[in-house]
Amino acid sequence: MRLQDHTDAMIDPVGRAAMERLGVAAGERILDVGCGCGQTLLQLAELAGPSGHVLGVDISPPMLTRARERAAGQPTIALALGDAQTYAFAPGAFDALYSRFGVMFFDDPRAAFRNLRAAARSSGRLSFVCWQDLAKNPWASRPLEAVMRLLPASAMPDMLREGRPGAFFMSDPARVRAILGDAGWKDVSVEAVEMPLHLAGAATLDEAVEYSLQIGPAARAMTDAPEALKPALEAALREALAPFAGAGGVFVDSAAFVVGARA
């Protein structure tokens, strides 16, 4: 979970932009879709206050274990193991639904957002953050391009292929609006948010390379790479990330969408 903590630190500023768009009020009931290790749960619970309630749902048992540790002693936070696409939420239970990069992986996104719509009150709101196109996210594209020069085309991760669920599946605003509209959401807005990411919170280039060897599209591409090739792959990552390293750490541009809608 050490790397997850680094990821949390890296994407926190982008996630907060979606949280601001949601506009949580004291006393509200909030659903956190794909709550991961619990950072956003704690943030949402603080906004909702002692009279509010936050339910976090995620499909990863290890991440939920970490989230439970972080939320221990906080009675306004609950956790559930499950897939938000099919989870049996109480109908009309939530004032607001939130997700930080947790809605791009559904096998059937229309069914998933329809299920989430049913969990929202008639006045409910939705806000989530998702990545724009891979090409606009050099934090992911530069390392991937570097290692793919050394790997066969078949190593390209399936999640990057057109139409496949994955990190960049919601990168087309027209697709986002169509999915949400078909699922019953209204007043859909898609706002571009661009900012440099502190890659893995890395203070040094070495730390950024170590992170990219284990997390992200490049890491997925290298999954089945032979051991003999790994030194060359690491060197390629280092060369790709070196231009972004400075005295304050490794900062690489990112581009996301903050999506909002109403039930």
Short mmCIF file of N, CA, C and O in Angstrom, two decimals, residues 137-230:
data_model
loop_
_atom_site.label_atom_id
_atom_site.label_comp_id
_atom_site.label_asym_id
_atom_site.label_seq_id
_atom_site.Cartn_x
_atom_site.Cartn_y
_atom_site.Cartn_z
N ASN A 137 -1.77 13.35 -21.42
CA ASN A 137 -1.30 13.00 -20.07
C ASN A 137 0.11 12.42 -20.15
O ASN A 137 0.30 11.20 -20.04
N PRO A 138 1.11 13.28 -20.32
CA PRO A 138 2.48 12.79 -20.44
C PRO A 138 2.99 12.03 -19.22
O PRO A 138 3.94 11.25 -19.35
N TRP A 139 2.36 12.21 -18.05
CA TRP A 139 2.76 11.41 -16.89
C TRP A 139 2.59 9.92 -17.19
O TRP A 139 3.31 9.06 -16.66
N ALA A 140 1.63 9.59 -18.06
CA ALA A 140 1.38 8.20 -18.46
C ALA A 140 1.94 7.89 -19.84
O ALA A 140 2.52 6.82 -20.06
N SER A 141 1.79 8.83 -20.79
CA SER A 141 2.16 8.54 -22.17
C SER A 141 3.67 8.49 -22.40
O SER A 141 4.16 7.64 -23.16
N ARG A 142 4.42 9.37 -21.75
CA ARG A 142 5.87 9.37 -21.98
C ARG A 142 6.53 8.07 -21.52
O ARG A 142 7.32 7.47 -22.27
N PRO A 143 6.26 7.59 -20.31
CA PRO A 143 6.83 6.30 -19.92
C PRO A 143 6.37 5.16 -20.83
O PRO A 143 7.16 4.27 -21.17
N LEU A 144 5.08 5.17 -21.22
CA LEU A 144 4.57 4.11 -22.08
C LEU A 144 5.27 4.11 -23.43
O LEU A 144 5.71 3.06 -23.92
N GLU A 145 5.38 5.28 -24.04
CA GLU A 145 6.07 5.37 -25.33
C GLU A 145 7.51 4.88 -25.22
O GLU A 145 8.01 4.20 -26.14
N ALA A 146 8.16 5.20 -24.12
CA ALA A 146 9.57 4.81 -23.95
C ALA A 146 9.73 3.30 -23.91
O ALA A 146 10.62 2.74 -24.56
N VAL A 147 8.88 2.62 -23.15
CA VAL A 147 9.06 1.17 -23.02
C VAL A 147 8.53 0.43 -24.25
O VAL A 147 9.05 -0.63 -24.60
N MET A 148 7.52 0.99 -24.92
CA MET A 148 6.98 0.30 -26.09
C MET A 148 7.96 0.29 -27.26
O MET A 148 7.83 -0.54 -28.16
N ARG A 149 8.95 1.16 -27.23
CA ARG A 149 10.00 1.09 -28.26
C ARG A 149 10.84 -0.18 -28.12
O ARG A 149 11.50 -0.59 -29.08
N LEU A 150 10.78 -0.79 -26.95
CA LEU A 150 11.57 -1.99 -26.68
C LEU A 150 10.72 -3.25 -26.59
O LEU A 150 11.27 -4.35 -26.46
N LEU A 151 9.41 -3.09 -26.66
CA LEU A 151 8.50 -4.21 -26.48
C LEU A 151 7.71 -4.49 -27.76
O LEU A 151 7.53 -3.60 -28.59
N PRO A 152 7.20 -5.71 -27.92
CA PRO A 152 6.35 -6.01 -29.08
C PRO A 152 5.01 -5.28 -28.98
O PRO A 152 4.56 -4.95 -27.88
N ALA A 153 4.38 -5.05 -30.11
CA ALA A 153 3.09 -4.34 -30.12
C ALA A 153 2.06 -5.04 -29.26
O ALA A 153 1.17 -4.40 -28.68
N SER A 154 2.17 -6.36 -29.13
CA SER A 154 1.21 -7.12 -28.33
C SER A 154 1.28 -6.79 -26.85
O SER A 154 0.36 -7.15 -26.09
N ALA A 155 2.34 -6.10 -26.43
CA ALA A 155 2.48 -5.74 -25.01
C ALA A 155 1.61 -4.53 -24.64
O ALA A 155 1.45 -4.23 -23.45
N MET A 156 1.06 -3.84 -25.64
CA MET A 156 0.21 -2.69 -25.34
C MET A 156 -0.97 -3.13 -24.47
O MET A 156 -1.69 -4.06 -24.82
N PRO A 157 -1.17 -2.51 -23.32
CA PRO A 157 -2.26 -2.94 -22.43
C PRO A 157 -3.62 -2.87 -23.10
O PRO A 157 -3.93 -1.91 -23.81
N ASP A 158 -4.45 -3.88 -22.85
CA ASP A 158 -5.79 -3.92 -23.44
C ASP A 158 -6.61 -2.70 -23.06
O ASP A 158 -7.44 -2.24 -23.84
N MET A 159 -6.40 -2.17 -21.85
CA MET A 159 -7.21 -1.05 -21.39
C MET A 159 -6.99 0.21 -22.23
O MET A 159 -7.77 1.15 -22.14
N LEU A 160 -5.94 0.23 -23.05
CA LEU A 160 -5.67 1.39 -23.89
C LEU A 160 -6.23 1.23 -25.29
O LEU A 160 -6.14 2.15 -26.11
N ARG A 161 -6.80 0.08 -25.58
CA ARG A 161 -7.37 -0.14 -26.89
C ARG A 161 -8.76 0.50 -26.97
O ARG A 161 -9.50 0.54 -25.98
N GLU A 162 -9.11 0.99 -28.12
CA GLU A 162 -10.35 1.77 -28.30
C GLU A 162 -11.57 0.99 -27.80
O GLU A 162 -11.79 -0.17 -28.16
N GLY A 163 -12.35 1.67 -26.96
CA GLY A 163 -13.60 1.10 -26.49
C GLY A 163 -13.48 0.16 -25.32
O GLY A 163 -14.50 -0.32 -24.80
N ARG A 164 -12.26 -0.12 -24.86
CA ARG A 164 -12.09 -1.03 -23.73
C ARG A 164 -12.17 -0.26 -22.41
O ARG A 164 -11.63 0.85 -22.31
N PRO A 165 -12.82 -0.83 -21.40
CA PRO A 165 -12.81 -0.19 -20.08
C PRO A 165 -11.37 -0.03 -19.59
O PRO A 165 -10.54 -0.92 -19.77
N GLY A 166 -11.08 1.08 -18.99
CA GLY A 166 -9.73 1.34 -18.51
C GLY A 166 -9.57 2.80 -18.14
O GLY A 166 -10.52 3.59 -18.21
N ALA A 167 -8.37 3.16 -17.76
CA ALA A 167 -8.11 4.48 -17.20
C ALA A 167 -8.56 5.63 -18.10
O ALA A 167 -8.97 6.68 -17.61
N PHE A 168 -8.52 5.44 -19.42
CA PHE A 168 -8.81 6.54 -20.35
C PHE A 168 -10.11 6.32 -21.12
O PHE A 168 -10.37 6.99 -22.13
N PHE A 169 -10.97 5.42 -20.63
CA PHE A 169 -12.21 5.10 -21.32
C PHE A 169 -13.16 6.28 -21.40
O PHE A 169 -13.92 6.43 -22.36
N MET A 170 -13.14 7.15 -20.38
CA MET A 170 -14.08 8.28 -20.34
C MET A 170 -13.45 9.56 -20.88
O MET A 170 -13.85 10.66 -20.50
N SER A 171 -12.49 9.43 -21.77
CA SER A 171 -11.75 10.60 -22.24
C SER A 171 -12.46 11.38 -23.35
O SER A 171 -12.00 12.45 -23.74
N ASP A 172 -13.58 10.86 -23.84
CA ASP A 172 -14.35 11.53 -24.89
C ASP A 172 -15.59 12.16 -24.26
O ASP A 172 -16.49 11.44 -23.80
N PRO A 173 -15.69 13.50 -24.22
CA PRO A 173 -16.86 14.14 -23.60
C PRO A 173 -18.19 13.68 -24.19
O PRO A 173 -19.18 13.56 -23.45
N ALA A 174 -18.22 13.43 -25.49
CA ALA A 174 -19.46 12.98 -26.11
C ALA A 174 -19.87 11.61 -25.56
O ALA A 174 -21.06 11.35 -25.32
N ARG A 175 -18.89 10.74 -25.36
CA ARG A 175 -19.17 9.42 -24.78
C ARG A 175 -19.68 9.57 -23.35
O ARG A 175 -20.63 8.90 -22.94
N VAL A 176 -19.05 10.45 -22.59
CA VAL A 176 -19.47 10.67 -21.20
C VAL A 176 -20.92 11.13 -21.15
O VAL A 176 -21.74 10.61 -20.39
N ARG A 177 -21.25 12.13 -21.98
CA ARG A 177 -22.61 12.66 -21.97
C ARG A 177 -23.62 11.60 -22.41
O ARG A 177 -24.73 11.51 -21.86
N ALA A 178 -23.25 10.78 -23.40
CA ALA A 178 -24.16 9.75 -23.89
C ALA A 178 -24.41 8.69 -22.81
O ALA A 178 -25.56 8.27 -22.59
N ILE A 179 -23.36 8.27 -22.13
CA ILE A 179 -23.49 7.24 -21.10
C ILE A 179 -24.36 7.75 -19.96
O ILE A 179 -25.31 7.07 -19.52
N LEU A 180 -24.07 8.94 -19.48
CA LEU A 180 -24.84 9.48 -18.36
C LEU A 180 -26.28 9.77 -18.76
O LEU A 180 -27.22 9.49 -17.99
N GLY A 181 -26.47 10.32 -19.95
CA GLY A 181 -27.83 10.60 -20.41
C GLY A 181 -28.66 9.34 -20.54
O GLY A 181 -29.82 9.30 -20.11
N ASP A 182 -28.07 8.29 -21.11
CA ASP A 182 -28.78 7.02 -21.25
C ASP A 182 -29.12 6.41 -19.89
O ASP A 182 -30.09 5.65 -19.77
N ALA A 183 -28.30 6.72 -18.88
CA ALA A 183 -28.52 6.17 -17.55
C ALA A 183 -29.48 7.00 -16.71
O ALA A 183 -29.76 6.66 -15.55
N GLY A 184 -29.98 8.12 -17.28
CA GLY A 184 -30.99 8.91 -16.59
C GLY A 184 -30.49 10.14 -15.87
O GLY A 184 -31.26 10.83 -15.20
N TRP A 185 -29.21 10.47 -16.02
CA TRP A 185 -28.68 11.68 -15.40
C TRP A 185 -28.96 12.90 -16.26
O TRP A 185 -28.98 12.81 -17.50
N LYS A 186 -29.15 14.05 -15.62
CA LYS A 186 -29.50 15.28 -16.31
C LYS A 186 -28.40 16.32 -16.12
O LYS A 186 -27.57 16.23 -15.22
N ASP A 187 -28.47 17.38 -16.94
CA ASP A 187 -27.60 18.55 -16.80
C ASP A 187 -26.12 18.15 -16.70
O ASP A 187 -25.40 18.61 -15.80
N VAL A 188 -25.69 17.31 -17.60
CA VAL A 188 -24.31 16.81 -17.56
C VAL A 188 -23.34 17.91 -17.98
O VAL A 188 -23.53 18.57 -19.01
N SER A 189 -22.31 18.13 -17.19
CA SER A 189 -21.26 19.09 -17.52
C SER A 189 -19.92 18.38 -17.51
O SER A 189 -19.68 17.47 -16.71
N VAL A 190 -19.05 18.79 -18.43
CA VAL A 190 -17.71 18.21 -18.53
C VAL A 190 -16.71 19.36 -18.58
O VAL A 190 -16.65 20.10 -19.56
N GLU A 191 -15.95 19.51 -17.51
CA GLU A 191 -15.01 20.63 -17.38
C GLU A 191 -13.58 20.13 -17.41
O GLU A 191 -13.21 19.22 -16.66
N ALA A 192 -12.76 20.72 -18.27
CA ALA A 192 -11.35 20.34 -18.35
C ALA A 192 -10.56 20.92 -17.18
O ALA A 192 -10.72 22.09 -16.83
N VAL A 193 -9.72 20.08 -16.60
CA VAL A 193 -8.83 20.50 -15.52
C VAL A 193 -7.42 20.03 -15.87
O VAL A 193 -7.19 18.83 -16.04
N GLU A 194 -6.51 20.97 -16.00
CA GLU A 194 -5.14 20.63 -16.37
C GLU A 194 -4.18 21.19 -15.33
O GLU A 194 -4.29 22.35 -14.93
N MET A 195 -3.27 20.33 -14.88
CA MET A 195 -2.31 20.75 -13.87
C MET A 195 -1.12 19.78 -13.86
O MET A 195 -1.25 18.63 -14.27
N PRO A 196 0.04 20.24 -13.41
CA PRO A 196 1.16 19.32 -13.26
C PRO A 196 0.94 18.40 -12.07
O PRO A 196 0.46 18.84 -11.02
N LEU A 197 1.27 17.13 -12.25
CA LEU A 197 1.21 16.17 -11.16
C LEU A 197 2.60 15.97 -10.58
O LEU A 197 3.58 15.84 -11.31
N HIS A 198 2.67 15.92 -9.25
CA HIS A 198 3.92 15.56 -8.58
C HIS A 198 4.00 14.04 -8.62
O HIS A 198 3.39 13.36 -7.80
N LEU A 199 4.68 13.51 -9.61
CA LEU A 199 4.65 12.08 -9.91
C LEU A 199 5.04 11.26 -8.69
O LEU A 199 6.18 11.30 -8.24
N ALA A 200 4.07 10.52 -8.15
CA ALA A 200 4.27 9.66 -6.98
C ALA A 200 4.78 10.42 -5.77
O ALA A 200 5.29 9.81 -4.84
N GLY A 201 4.65 11.74 -5.77
CA GLY A 201 5.22 12.52 -4.69
C GLY A 201 6.73 12.40 -4.66
O GLY A 201 7.37 12.63 -3.62
N ALA A 202 7.32 12.05 -5.81
CA ALA A 202 8.75 11.72 -5.87
C ALA A 202 9.62 12.95 -5.64
O ALA A 202 9.44 13.98 -6.28
N ALA A 203 10.58 12.80 -4.73
CA ALA A 203 11.56 13.86 -4.51
C ALA A 203 12.72 13.74 -5.48
O ALA A 203 13.42 14.70 -5.74
N THR A 204 12.92 12.54 -6.03
CA THR A 204 14.06 12.31 -6.92
C THR A 204 13.60 11.56 -8.16
O THR A 204 12.54 10.91 -8.18
N LEU A 205 14.43 11.60 -9.18
CA LEU A 205 14.16 10.86 -10.42
C LEU A 205 14.12 9.36 -10.13
O LEU A 205 13.30 8.63 -10.70
N ASP A 206 15.02 8.88 -9.26
CA ASP A 206 15.04 7.45 -8.92
C ASP A 206 13.68 6.99 -8.39
O ASP A 206 13.19 5.92 -8.76
N GLU A 207 13.05 7.79 -7.53
CA GLU A 207 11.76 7.42 -6.96
C GLU A 207 10.68 7.40 -8.03
O GLU A 207 9.80 6.53 -8.02
N ALA A 208 10.73 8.35 -8.95
CA ALA A 208 9.74 8.40 -10.03
C ALA A 208 9.88 7.19 -10.94
O ALA A 208 8.88 6.61 -11.38
N VAL A 209 11.11 6.79 -11.22
CA VAL A 209 11.34 5.61 -12.06
C VAL A 209 10.84 4.35 -11.35
O VAL A 209 10.17 3.50 -11.96
N GLU A 210 11.14 4.23 -10.06
CA GLU A 210 10.68 3.07 -9.30
C GLU A 210 9.15 2.96 -9.33
O GLU A 210 8.59 1.87 -9.51
N TYR A 211 8.49 4.09 -9.19
CA TYR A 211 7.03 4.11 -9.22
C TYR A 211 6.53 3.68 -10.60
O TYR A 211 5.62 2.84 -10.71
N SER A 212 7.10 4.21 -11.65
CA SER A 212 6.64 3.92 -13.01
C SER A 212 6.92 2.49 -13.43
O SER A 212 6.29 1.97 -14.35
N LEU A 213 7.85 1.85 -12.75
CA LEU A 213 8.09 0.43 -13.00
C LEU A 213 6.97 -0.45 -12.45
O LEU A 213 6.81 -1.60 -12.85
N GLN A 214 6.16 0.11 -11.54
CA GLN A 214 5.17 -0.70 -10.85
C GLN A 214 3.73 -0.23 -11.05
O GLN A 214 2.80 -1.02 -10.88
N ILE A 215 3.54 1.05 -11.38
CA ILE A 215 2.20 1.61 -11.50
C ILE A 215 2.06 2.36 -12.81
O ILE A 215 2.97 3.08 -13.22
N GLY A 216 0.90 2.21 -13.48
CA GLY A 216 0.63 2.97 -14.69
C GLY A 216 0.68 2.14 -15.95
O GLY A 216 1.03 0.95 -15.92
N PRO A 217 0.34 2.73 -17.10
CA PRO A 217 0.32 1.99 -18.36
C PRO A 217 1.65 1.36 -18.73
O PRO A 217 1.68 0.24 -19.25
N ALA A 218 2.76 2.04 -18.48
CA ALA A 218 4.07 1.47 -18.81
C ALA A 218 4.31 0.21 -18.00
O ALA A 218 4.84 -0.79 -18.51
N ALA A 219 3.96 0.24 -16.72
CA ALA A 219 4.14 -0.93 -15.88
C ALA A 219 3.33 -2.11 -16.39
O ALA A 219 3.80 -3.26 -16.40
N ARG A 220 2.10 -1.84 -16.83
CA ARG A 220 1.27 -2.91 -17.38
C ARG A 220 1.90 -3.49 -18.64
O ARG A 220 1.88 -4.71 -18.85
N ALA A 221 2.45 -2.63 -19.48
CA ALA A 221 3.07 -3.10 -20.71
C ALA A 221 4.27 -3.99 -20.43
O ALA A 221 4.58 -4.91 -21.20
N MET A 222 4.95 -3.75 -19.33
CA MET A 222 6.16 -4.50 -18.99
C MET A 222 5.89 -5.78 -18.21
O MET A 222 6.82 -6.50 -17.85
N THR A 223 4.62 -6.09 -17.97
CA THR A 223 4.27 -7.22 -17.10
C THR A 223 4.96 -8.51 -17.49
O THR A 223 5.48 -9.24 -16.64
N ASP A 224 4.97 -8.84 -18.76
CA ASP A 224 5.53 -10.11 -19.23
C ASP A 224 6.89 -9.95 -19.89
O ASP A 224 7.36 -10.87 -20.58
N ALA A 225 7.53 -8.83 -19.68
CA ALA A 225 8.84 -8.60 -20.28
C ALA A 225 9.88 -9.55 -19.68
O ALA A 225 9.86 -9.79 -18.47
N PRO A 226 10.78 -10.09 -20.49
CA PRO A 226 11.83 -10.98 -19.96
C PRO A 226 12.78 -10.24 -19.03
O PRO A 226 13.02 -9.04 -19.21
N GLU A 227 13.30 -10.94 -18.05
CA GLU A 227 14.21 -10.33 -17.08
C GLU A 227 15.39 -9.65 -17.75
O GLU A 227 15.84 -8.59 -17.30
N ALA A 228 15.88 -10.25 -18.82
CA ALA A 228 17.07 -9.71 -19.49
C ALA A 228 16.82 -8.32 -20.06
O ALA A 228 17.77 -7.54 -20.26
N LEU A 229 15.55 -8.00 -20.32
CA LEU A 229 15.22 -6.71 -20.92
C LEU A 229 14.97 -5.62 -19.88
O LEU A 229 14.96 -4.43 -20.21
N LYS A 230 14.80 -5.99 -18.64
CA LYS A 230 14.38 -5.02 -17.62
C LYS A 230 15.38 -3.88 -17.38
O LYS A 230 14.96 -2.74 -17.19
#
